[in-house]
């Protein structure tokens, strides 16, 4: 434990050495989070690593050996299995846990929260565990919340274009190594023959990802639907976050050869008539949303908002009750780390105001 300030909350980051953990550390600094004491934790493999934060050298602790007492807020980005074991233990020791995995999202006593959308759900946290939504859900929610409040959301059809960083560092390395191999062998050969390049052995994404699109993320759900768990998350999480239990939603998740920032093609149907101009007027005022004529992953990478554009009338919906649009958002920032830190800020103000 390292004391940073005389006042504030005691914070722990579990998974501090990972890809998202690194961004979490950066955002704690960028947003001037009210840290009093700061601890970094990870598995035994990473324990002992020294990480610098605002000039303080902090030794990464082995979570299995750590004393969990005295922690006010713990931010997790260490995978569902780790969260299943450790979130209850941190909570029992007195911490509010903000978890970035899928482990707790659909538990009844666990709020699932996007900071700009449903912060009121953090008024009561019965089990002291809070869930961060999936990155695709997260990117859609600020825009969908604003439009739903105004026009009444009925149905969502989403096709995602997800960056390899969503598959962790291994996904990034697979794309980089495959792209390098293609360039060295003459990538233009792929114009006429998809097997013309001798790509490296697959390591993370289930098919070659360089110069390709792979319509399979996650695992097939054992319920006869033939959906992946990644695809079902959008429907289930959107219903919970928006408090719309009957919302109809379907998603096809596709991994593409982009390093960071997910894109979503969205067809949304509403109870009321809505024109593109009316939608733009609403979205221009929505927190966490920026309008852009042609939103792209490169535009979103490294930035906080969800960029929304290509807004037009959905020609497959009767009347003016449907919109088509494209949304892109940095999956490592808002899609994971930023929202977690924003939730920590809300928890600090709601439950530790006397310490600030």
GROMACS .gro file of C-alpha atoms in nm:
model
  356
    1UNK     CA    1   0.000   0.000   0.000
    2UNK     CA    2   0.133   0.344  -0.093
    3UNK     CA    3  -0.016   0.664   0.047
    4UNK     CA    4  -0.073   0.918  -0.230
    5UNK     CA    5  -0.275   1.187  -0.046
    6UNK     CA    6  -0.394   1.266   0.305
    7UNK     CA    7  -0.762   1.249   0.201
    8UNK     CA    8  -0.956   1.038  -0.046
    9UNK     CA    9  -1.045   0.672  -0.085
   10UNK     CA   10  -0.826   0.365  -0.061
   11UNK     CA   11  -0.812   0.205  -0.407
   12UNK     CA   12  -0.692  -0.133  -0.531
   13UNK     CA   13  -0.655  -0.238  -0.895
   14UNK     CA   14  -0.665  -0.614  -0.956
   15UNK     CA   15  -0.517  -0.706  -1.293
   16UNK     CA   16  -0.300  -0.395  -1.281
   17UNK     CA   17  -0.033  -0.532  -1.516
   18UNK     CA   18  -0.273  -0.631  -1.796
   19UNK     CA   19  -0.377  -0.440  -2.106
   20UNK     CA   20  -0.692  -0.290  -1.952
   21UNK     CA   21  -0.525  -0.254  -1.613
   22UNK     CA   22  -0.262  -0.033  -1.772
   23UNK     CA   23  -0.535   0.193  -1.912
   24UNK     CA   24  -0.709   0.198  -1.574
   25UNK     CA   25  -0.389   0.322  -1.409
   26UNK     CA   26  -0.355   0.593  -1.673
   27UNK     CA   27  -0.717   0.707  -1.635
   28UNK     CA   28  -0.692   0.724  -1.255
   29UNK     CA   29  -0.416   0.977  -1.317
   30UNK     CA   30  -0.583   1.161  -1.606
   31UNK     CA   31  -0.908   1.214  -1.415
   32UNK     CA   32  -0.732   1.308  -1.090
   33UNK     CA   33  -0.921   1.039  -0.902
   34UNK     CA   34  -0.931   1.113  -0.525
   35UNK     CA   35  -0.684   0.842  -0.423
   36UNK     CA   36  -0.556   0.824  -0.068
   37UNK     CA   37  -0.383   0.485  -0.066
   38UNK     CA   38  -0.320   0.289  -0.387
   39UNK     CA   39  -0.248  -0.081  -0.429
   40UNK     CA   40  -0.181  -0.282  -0.744
   41UNK     CA   41  -0.254  -0.656  -0.747
   42UNK     CA   42  -0.224  -0.943  -0.991
   43UNK     CA   43  -0.152  -1.315  -1.002
   44UNK     CA   44   0.166  -1.465  -0.859
   45UNK     CA   45   0.315  -1.453  -1.209
   46UNK     CA   46   0.317  -1.071  -1.210
   47UNK     CA   47   0.367  -1.015  -0.838
   48UNK     CA   48   0.680  -0.818  -0.755
   49UNK     CA   49   0.661  -0.601  -1.065
   50UNK     CA   50   0.716  -0.235  -0.982
   51UNK     CA   51   0.477   0.014  -1.144
   52UNK     CA   52   0.517   0.389  -1.118
   53UNK     CA   53   0.211   0.607  -1.055
   54UNK     CA   54   0.254   0.982  -1.020
   55UNK     CA   55   0.613   0.940  -0.909
   56UNK     CA   56   0.537   0.665  -0.657
   57UNK     CA   57   0.684   0.318  -0.709
   58UNK     CA   58   0.419   0.061  -0.623
   59UNK     CA   59   0.506  -0.308  -0.596
   60UNK     CA   60   0.241  -0.537  -0.748
   61UNK     CA   61   0.103  -0.771  -0.483
   62UNK     CA   62   0.005  -1.135  -0.525
   63UNK     CA   63  -0.370  -1.119  -0.463
   64UNK     CA   64  -0.366  -1.468  -0.310
   65UNK     CA   65  -0.136  -1.343  -0.034
   66UNK     CA   66  -0.266  -0.987   0.004
   67UNK     CA   67  -0.434  -0.842   0.312
   68UNK     CA   68  -0.768  -0.718   0.179
   69UNK     CA   69  -0.857  -0.500   0.475
   70UNK     CA   70  -0.879  -0.123   0.442
   71UNK     CA   71  -0.974  -0.114   0.073
   72UNK     CA   72  -1.266   0.118  -0.008
   73UNK     CA   73  -1.294   0.055  -0.385
   74UNK     CA   74  -1.139  -0.229  -0.584
   75UNK     CA   75  -1.138  -0.217  -0.963
   76UNK     CA   76  -1.104  -0.556  -1.131
   77UNK     CA   77  -0.983  -0.645  -1.479
   78UNK     CA   78  -0.857  -0.997  -1.432
   79UNK     CA   79  -1.109  -1.228  -1.601
   80UNK     CA   80  -1.432  -1.395  -1.495
   81UNK     CA   81  -1.276  -1.688  -1.314
   82UNK     CA   82  -1.062  -1.461  -1.099
   83UNK     CA   83  -1.355  -1.231  -1.030
   84UNK     CA   84  -1.578  -1.521  -0.928
   85UNK     CA   85  -1.328  -1.614  -0.658
   86UNK     CA   86  -1.205  -1.275  -0.542
   87UNK     CA   87  -1.494  -1.028  -0.578
   88UNK     CA   88  -1.688  -1.179  -0.284
   89UNK     CA   89  -1.372  -1.186  -0.073
   90UNK     CA   90  -1.293  -0.820  -0.139
   91UNK     CA   91  -1.658  -0.732  -0.070
   92UNK     CA   92  -1.660  -0.928   0.256
   93UNK     CA   93  -1.350  -0.735   0.360
   94UNK     CA   94  -1.543  -0.408   0.310
   95UNK     CA   95  -1.459  -0.296  -0.045
   96UNK     CA   96  -1.693  -0.197  -0.324
   97UNK     CA   97  -1.584  -0.408  -0.622
   98UNK     CA   98  -1.617  -0.278  -0.978
   99UNK     CA   99  -1.568  -0.576  -1.206
  100UNK     CA  100  -1.486  -0.563  -1.575
  101UNK     CA  101  -1.558  -0.930  -1.650
  102UNK     CA  102  -1.888  -1.093  -1.747
  103UNK     CA  103  -1.905  -1.292  -1.424
  104UNK     CA  104  -2.154  -1.077  -1.230
  105UNK     CA  105  -2.339  -0.877  -1.496
  106UNK     CA  106  -2.668  -1.063  -1.489
  107UNK     CA  107  -2.686  -1.130  -1.113
  108UNK     CA  108  -2.997  -0.972  -0.964
  109UNK     CA  109  -2.818  -0.802  -0.675
  110UNK     CA  110  -2.538  -0.664  -0.892
  111UNK     CA  111  -2.593  -0.328  -1.065
  112UNK     CA  112  -2.485  -0.321  -1.431
  113UNK     CA  113  -2.404   0.040  -1.502
  114UNK     CA  114  -2.293   0.280  -1.774
  115UNK     CA  115  -2.193   0.603  -1.601
  116UNK     CA  116  -2.396   0.836  -1.826
  117UNK     CA  117  -2.697   0.607  -1.852
  118UNK     CA  118  -2.806   0.461  -1.516
  119UNK     CA  119  -2.588   0.596  -1.232
  120UNK     CA  120  -2.891   0.589  -1.000
  121UNK     CA  121  -2.854   0.211  -0.991
  122UNK     CA  122  -2.550   0.267  -0.766
  123UNK     CA  123  -2.761   0.420  -0.488
  124UNK     CA  124  -2.789   0.071  -0.338
  125UNK     CA  125  -2.530  -0.202  -0.393
  126UNK     CA  126  -2.654  -0.497  -0.184
  127UNK     CA  127  -2.356  -0.729  -0.238
  128UNK     CA  128  -2.097  -0.449  -0.278
  129UNK     CA  129  -2.025  -0.579  -0.632
  130UNK     CA  130  -2.083  -0.365  -0.943
  131UNK     CA  131  -2.054  -0.490  -1.300
  132UNK     CA  132  -1.904  -0.310  -1.598
  133UNK     CA  133  -2.095  -0.394  -1.920
  134UNK     CA  134  -1.950  -0.562  -2.226
  135UNK     CA  135  -1.762  -0.329  -2.460
  136UNK     CA  136  -2.012  -0.350  -2.747
  137UNK     CA  137  -2.306  -0.286  -2.515
  138UNK     CA  138  -2.116   0.000  -2.354
  139UNK     CA  139  -2.053   0.177  -2.683
  140UNK     CA  140  -2.422   0.167  -2.780
  141UNK     CA  141  -2.583   0.262  -2.452
  142UNK     CA  142  -2.522   0.641  -2.427
  143UNK     CA  143  -2.681   0.696  -2.767
  144UNK     CA  144  -2.956   0.436  -2.722
  145UNK     CA  145  -3.051   0.573  -2.378
  146UNK     CA  146  -3.096   0.925  -2.512
  147UNK     CA  147  -3.301   0.806  -2.809
  148UNK     CA  148  -3.505   0.564  -2.600
  149UNK     CA  149  -3.601   0.832  -2.348
  150UNK     CA  150  -3.726   1.053  -2.631
  151UNK     CA  151  -3.881   0.805  -2.875
  152UNK     CA  152  -3.928   0.472  -2.692
  153UNK     CA  153  -3.686   0.199  -2.802
  154UNK     CA  154  -3.853  -0.126  -2.918
  155UNK     CA  155  -3.592  -0.325  -3.109
  156UNK     CA  156  -3.218  -0.332  -3.181
  157UNK     CA  157  -3.035  -0.515  -3.456
  158UNK     CA  158  -2.660  -0.474  -3.426
  159UNK     CA  159  -2.367  -0.598  -3.633
  160UNK     CA  160  -2.039  -0.539  -3.453
  161UNK     CA  161  -1.696  -0.480  -3.605
  162UNK     CA  162  -1.469  -0.556  -3.310
  163UNK     CA  163  -1.100  -0.474  -3.279
  164UNK     CA  164  -0.842  -0.737  -3.188
  165UNK     CA  165  -0.751  -0.559  -2.863
  166UNK     CA  166  -1.083  -0.694  -2.738
  167UNK     CA  167  -0.914  -1.035  -2.745
  168UNK     CA  168  -0.628  -0.909  -2.529
  169UNK     CA  169  -0.263  -0.866  -2.608
  170UNK     CA  170  -0.262  -1.204  -2.782
  171UNK     CA  171  -0.514  -1.075  -3.036
  172UNK     CA  172  -0.301  -0.768  -3.105
  173UNK     CA  173   0.008  -0.982  -3.160
  174UNK     CA  174  -0.178  -1.219  -3.392
  175UNK     CA  175  -0.288  -0.933  -3.617
  176UNK     CA  176   0.057  -0.776  -3.614
  177UNK     CA  177   0.236  -1.101  -3.699
  178UNK     CA  178  -0.012  -1.197  -3.970
  179UNK     CA  179  -0.001  -0.853  -4.129
  180UNK     CA  180   0.378  -0.859  -4.128
  181UNK     CA  181   0.381  -1.201  -4.296
  182UNK     CA  182   0.135  -1.083  -4.561
  183UNK     CA  183   0.331  -0.768  -4.641
  184UNK     CA  184   0.658  -0.962  -4.665
  185UNK     CA  185   0.504  -1.219  -4.903
  186UNK     CA  186   0.310  -0.969  -5.112
  187UNK     CA  187  -0.029  -0.897  -4.960
  188UNK     CA  188  -0.174  -0.807  -5.300
  189UNK     CA  189  -0.177  -1.179  -5.379
  190UNK     CA  190  -0.488  -1.195  -5.160
  191UNK     CA  191  -0.679  -1.005  -5.430
  192UNK     CA  192  -0.711  -1.327  -5.628
  193UNK     CA  193  -0.649  -1.608  -5.378
  194UNK     CA  194  -0.726  -1.605  -5.006
  195UNK     CA  195  -0.482  -1.891  -4.950
  196UNK     CA  196  -0.191  -1.727  -5.135
  197UNK     CA  197  -0.018  -1.615  -4.812
  198UNK     CA  198   0.151  -1.854  -4.571
  199UNK     CA  199   0.016  -1.703  -4.247
  200UNK     CA  200   0.155  -1.792  -3.903
  201UNK     CA  201  -0.022  -2.049  -3.689
  202UNK     CA  202  -0.338  -1.915  -3.523
  203UNK     CA  203  -0.283  -1.806  -3.164
  204UNK     CA  204  -0.598  -1.628  -3.043
  205UNK     CA  205  -0.859  -1.535  -3.307
  206UNK     CA  206  -1.015  -1.851  -3.454
  207UNK     CA  207  -0.936  -1.760  -3.816
  208UNK     CA  208  -0.675  -1.542  -3.984
  209UNK     CA  209  -0.757  -1.183  -3.885
  210UNK     CA  210  -0.517  -0.980  -4.099
  211UNK     CA  211  -0.705  -0.839  -4.400
  212UNK     CA  212  -1.005  -1.043  -4.292
  213UNK     CA  213  -1.332  -1.041  -4.097
  214UNK     CA  214  -1.415  -1.329  -3.861
  215UNK     CA  215  -1.786  -1.364  -3.769
  216UNK     CA  216  -1.727  -1.556  -3.447
  217UNK     CA  217  -1.642  -1.413  -3.103
  218UNK     CA  218  -1.683  -1.602  -2.778
  219UNK     CA  219  -1.843  -1.945  -2.753
  220UNK     CA  220  -2.168  -2.093  -2.882
  221UNK     CA  221  -2.436  -2.081  -2.612
  222UNK     CA  222  -2.588  -2.418  -2.524
  223UNK     CA  223  -2.952  -2.314  -2.564
  224UNK     CA  224  -3.022  -2.407  -2.927
  225UNK     CA  225  -3.003  -2.047  -3.051
  226UNK     CA  226  -2.665  -2.090  -3.230
  227UNK     CA  227  -2.568  -1.750  -3.088
  228UNK     CA  228  -2.237  -1.687  -2.919
  229UNK     CA  229  -2.223  -1.561  -2.562
  230UNK     CA  230  -2.077  -1.236  -2.700
  231UNK     CA  231  -2.387  -1.192  -2.915
  232UNK     CA  232  -2.630  -1.262  -2.633
  233UNK     CA  233  -2.462  -1.010  -2.404
  234UNK     CA  234  -2.590  -0.716  -2.608
  235UNK     CA  235  -2.955  -0.820  -2.568
  236UNK     CA  236  -2.937  -0.922  -2.203
  237UNK     CA  237  -2.722  -0.633  -2.087
  238UNK     CA  238  -2.917  -0.370  -2.282
  239UNK     CA  239  -3.241  -0.483  -2.120
  240UNK     CA  240  -3.090  -0.453  -1.773
  241UNK     CA  241  -2.911  -0.120  -1.823
  242UNK     CA  242  -3.204   0.051  -1.996
  243UNK     CA  243  -3.463  -0.108  -1.764
  244UNK     CA  244  -3.641  -0.243  -2.073
  245UNK     CA  245  -3.696  -0.613  -1.991
  246UNK     CA  246  -3.898  -0.674  -2.310
  247UNK     CA  247  -3.652  -0.509  -2.550
  248UNK     CA  248  -3.604  -0.714  -2.867
  249UNK     CA  249  -3.240  -0.725  -2.966
  250UNK     CA  250  -3.014  -0.932  -3.189
  251UNK     CA  251  -2.641  -0.903  -3.252
  252UNK     CA  252  -2.390  -1.057  -3.492
  253UNK     CA  253  -2.036  -1.013  -3.360
  254UNK     CA  254  -1.748  -0.991  -3.605
  255UNK     CA  255  -1.376  -0.956  -3.530
  256UNK     CA  256  -1.192  -0.739  -3.785
  257UNK     CA  257  -0.830  -0.651  -3.852
  258UNK     CA  258  -0.829  -0.327  -3.651
  259UNK     CA  259  -0.615  -0.285  -3.341
  260UNK     CA  260  -0.845  -0.075  -3.119
  261UNK     CA  261  -1.200   0.065  -3.119
  262UNK     CA  262  -1.512  -0.134  -3.194
  263UNK     CA  263  -1.772  -0.032  -3.452
  264UNK     CA  264  -2.143  -0.112  -3.449
  265UNK     CA  265  -2.391  -0.093  -3.735
  266UNK     CA  266  -2.727  -0.038  -3.567
  267UNK     CA  267  -3.088  -0.062  -3.680
  268UNK     CA  268  -3.315   0.071  -3.408
  269UNK     CA  269  -3.695   0.067  -3.405
  270UNK     CA  270  -3.895   0.303  -3.184
  271UNK     CA  271  -4.248   0.346  -3.051
  272UNK     CA  272  -4.271   0.700  -3.189
  273UNK     CA  273  -4.185   0.850  -3.523
  274UNK     CA  274  -3.833   0.989  -3.543
  275UNK     CA  275  -3.642   1.153  -3.826
  276UNK     CA  276  -3.263   1.163  -3.860
  277UNK     CA  277  -3.263   1.536  -3.785
  278UNK     CA  278  -3.465   1.482  -3.468
  279UNK     CA  279  -3.227   1.205  -3.363
  280UNK     CA  280  -2.924   1.424  -3.425
  281UNK     CA  281  -3.077   1.701  -3.214
  282UNK     CA  282  -3.123   1.458  -2.924
  283UNK     CA  283  -2.779   1.298  -2.959
  284UNK     CA  284  -2.606   1.637  -2.977
  285UNK     CA  285  -2.708   1.688  -2.614
  286UNK     CA  286  -2.644   1.334  -2.491
  287UNK     CA  287  -2.354   1.286  -2.246
  288UNK     CA  288  -2.082   1.059  -2.377
  289UNK     CA  289  -2.188   1.103  -2.741
  290UNK     CA  290  -2.020   1.296  -3.022
  291UNK     CA  291  -2.176   1.329  -3.367
  292UNK     CA  292  -1.950   1.271  -3.668
  293UNK     CA  293  -2.046   1.231  -4.033
  294UNK     CA  294  -1.822   0.928  -4.087
  295UNK     CA  295  -1.721   0.774  -3.753
  296UNK     CA  296  -1.430   0.530  -3.777
  297UNK     CA  297  -1.228   0.320  -3.531
  298UNK     CA  298  -0.918   0.532  -3.593
  299UNK     CA  299  -1.118   0.839  -3.495
  300UNK     CA  300  -1.234   0.676  -3.171
  301UNK     CA  301  -0.907   0.510  -3.065
  302UNK     CA  302  -0.762   0.689  -2.764
  303UNK     CA  303  -1.075   0.900  -2.706
  304UNK     CA  304  -1.359   0.873  -2.456
  305UNK     CA  305  -1.694   0.932  -2.636
  306UNK     CA  306  -1.906   0.710  -2.854
  307UNK     CA  307  -1.892   0.864  -3.202
  308UNK     CA  308  -2.224   0.837  -3.385
  309UNK     CA  309  -2.288   0.901  -3.754
  310UNK     CA  310  -2.441   0.779  -4.082
  311UNK     CA  311  -2.780   0.844  -3.919
  312UNK     CA  312  -3.059   0.777  -4.166
  313UNK     CA  313  -3.414   0.648  -4.187
  314UNK     CA  314  -3.433   0.270  -4.170
  315UNK     CA  315  -3.602   0.172  -4.497
  316UNK     CA  316  -3.698  -0.172  -4.361
  317UNK     CA  317  -3.927  -0.025  -4.093
  318UNK     CA  318  -4.273   0.108  -4.172
  319UNK     CA  319  -4.321   0.484  -4.150
  320UNK     CA  320  -4.061   0.683  -3.961
  321UNK     CA  321  -4.018   0.456  -3.662
  322UNK     CA  322  -3.675   0.321  -3.757
  323UNK     CA  323  -3.321   0.459  -3.775
  324UNK     CA  324  -2.996   0.320  -3.908
  325UNK     CA  325  -2.663   0.447  -3.776
  326UNK     CA  326  -2.300   0.360  -3.706
  327UNK     CA  327  -2.131   0.393  -3.366
  328UNK     CA  328  -1.764   0.352  -3.281
  329UNK     CA  329  -1.591   0.364  -2.944
  330UNK     CA  330  -1.251   0.281  -2.793
  331UNK     CA  331  -1.307  -0.062  -2.636
  332UNK     CA  332  -1.013  -0.029  -2.397
  333UNK     CA  333  -1.114   0.315  -2.267
  334UNK     CA  334  -1.491   0.365  -2.240
  335UNK     CA  335  -1.549   0.001  -2.329
  336UNK     CA  336  -1.360  -0.113  -2.021
  337UNK     CA  337  -1.126   0.106  -1.817
  338UNK     CA  338  -1.289   0.450  -1.836
  339UNK     CA  339  -1.637   0.338  -1.738
  340UNK     CA  340  -1.493   0.140  -1.447
  341UNK     CA  341  -1.314   0.448  -1.315
  342UNK     CA  342  -1.624   0.664  -1.376
  343UNK     CA  343  -1.824   0.414  -1.169
  344UNK     CA  344  -1.558   0.435  -0.898
  345UNK     CA  345  -1.600   0.815  -0.900
  346UNK     CA  346  -1.978   0.778  -0.855
  347UNK     CA  347  -1.931   0.528  -0.573
  348UNK     CA  348  -1.682   0.759  -0.402
  349UNK     CA  349  -1.928   1.049  -0.411
  350UNK     CA  350  -2.228   0.841  -0.306
  351UNK     CA  351  -2.068   0.626  -0.036
  352UNK     CA  352  -1.744   0.795   0.075
  353UNK     CA  353  -1.833   1.165   0.056
  354UNK     CA  354  -1.700   1.226   0.408
  355UNK     CA  355  -1.353   1.109   0.302
  356UNK     CA  356  -1.319   1.339   0.000
   0.00000   0.00000   0.00000
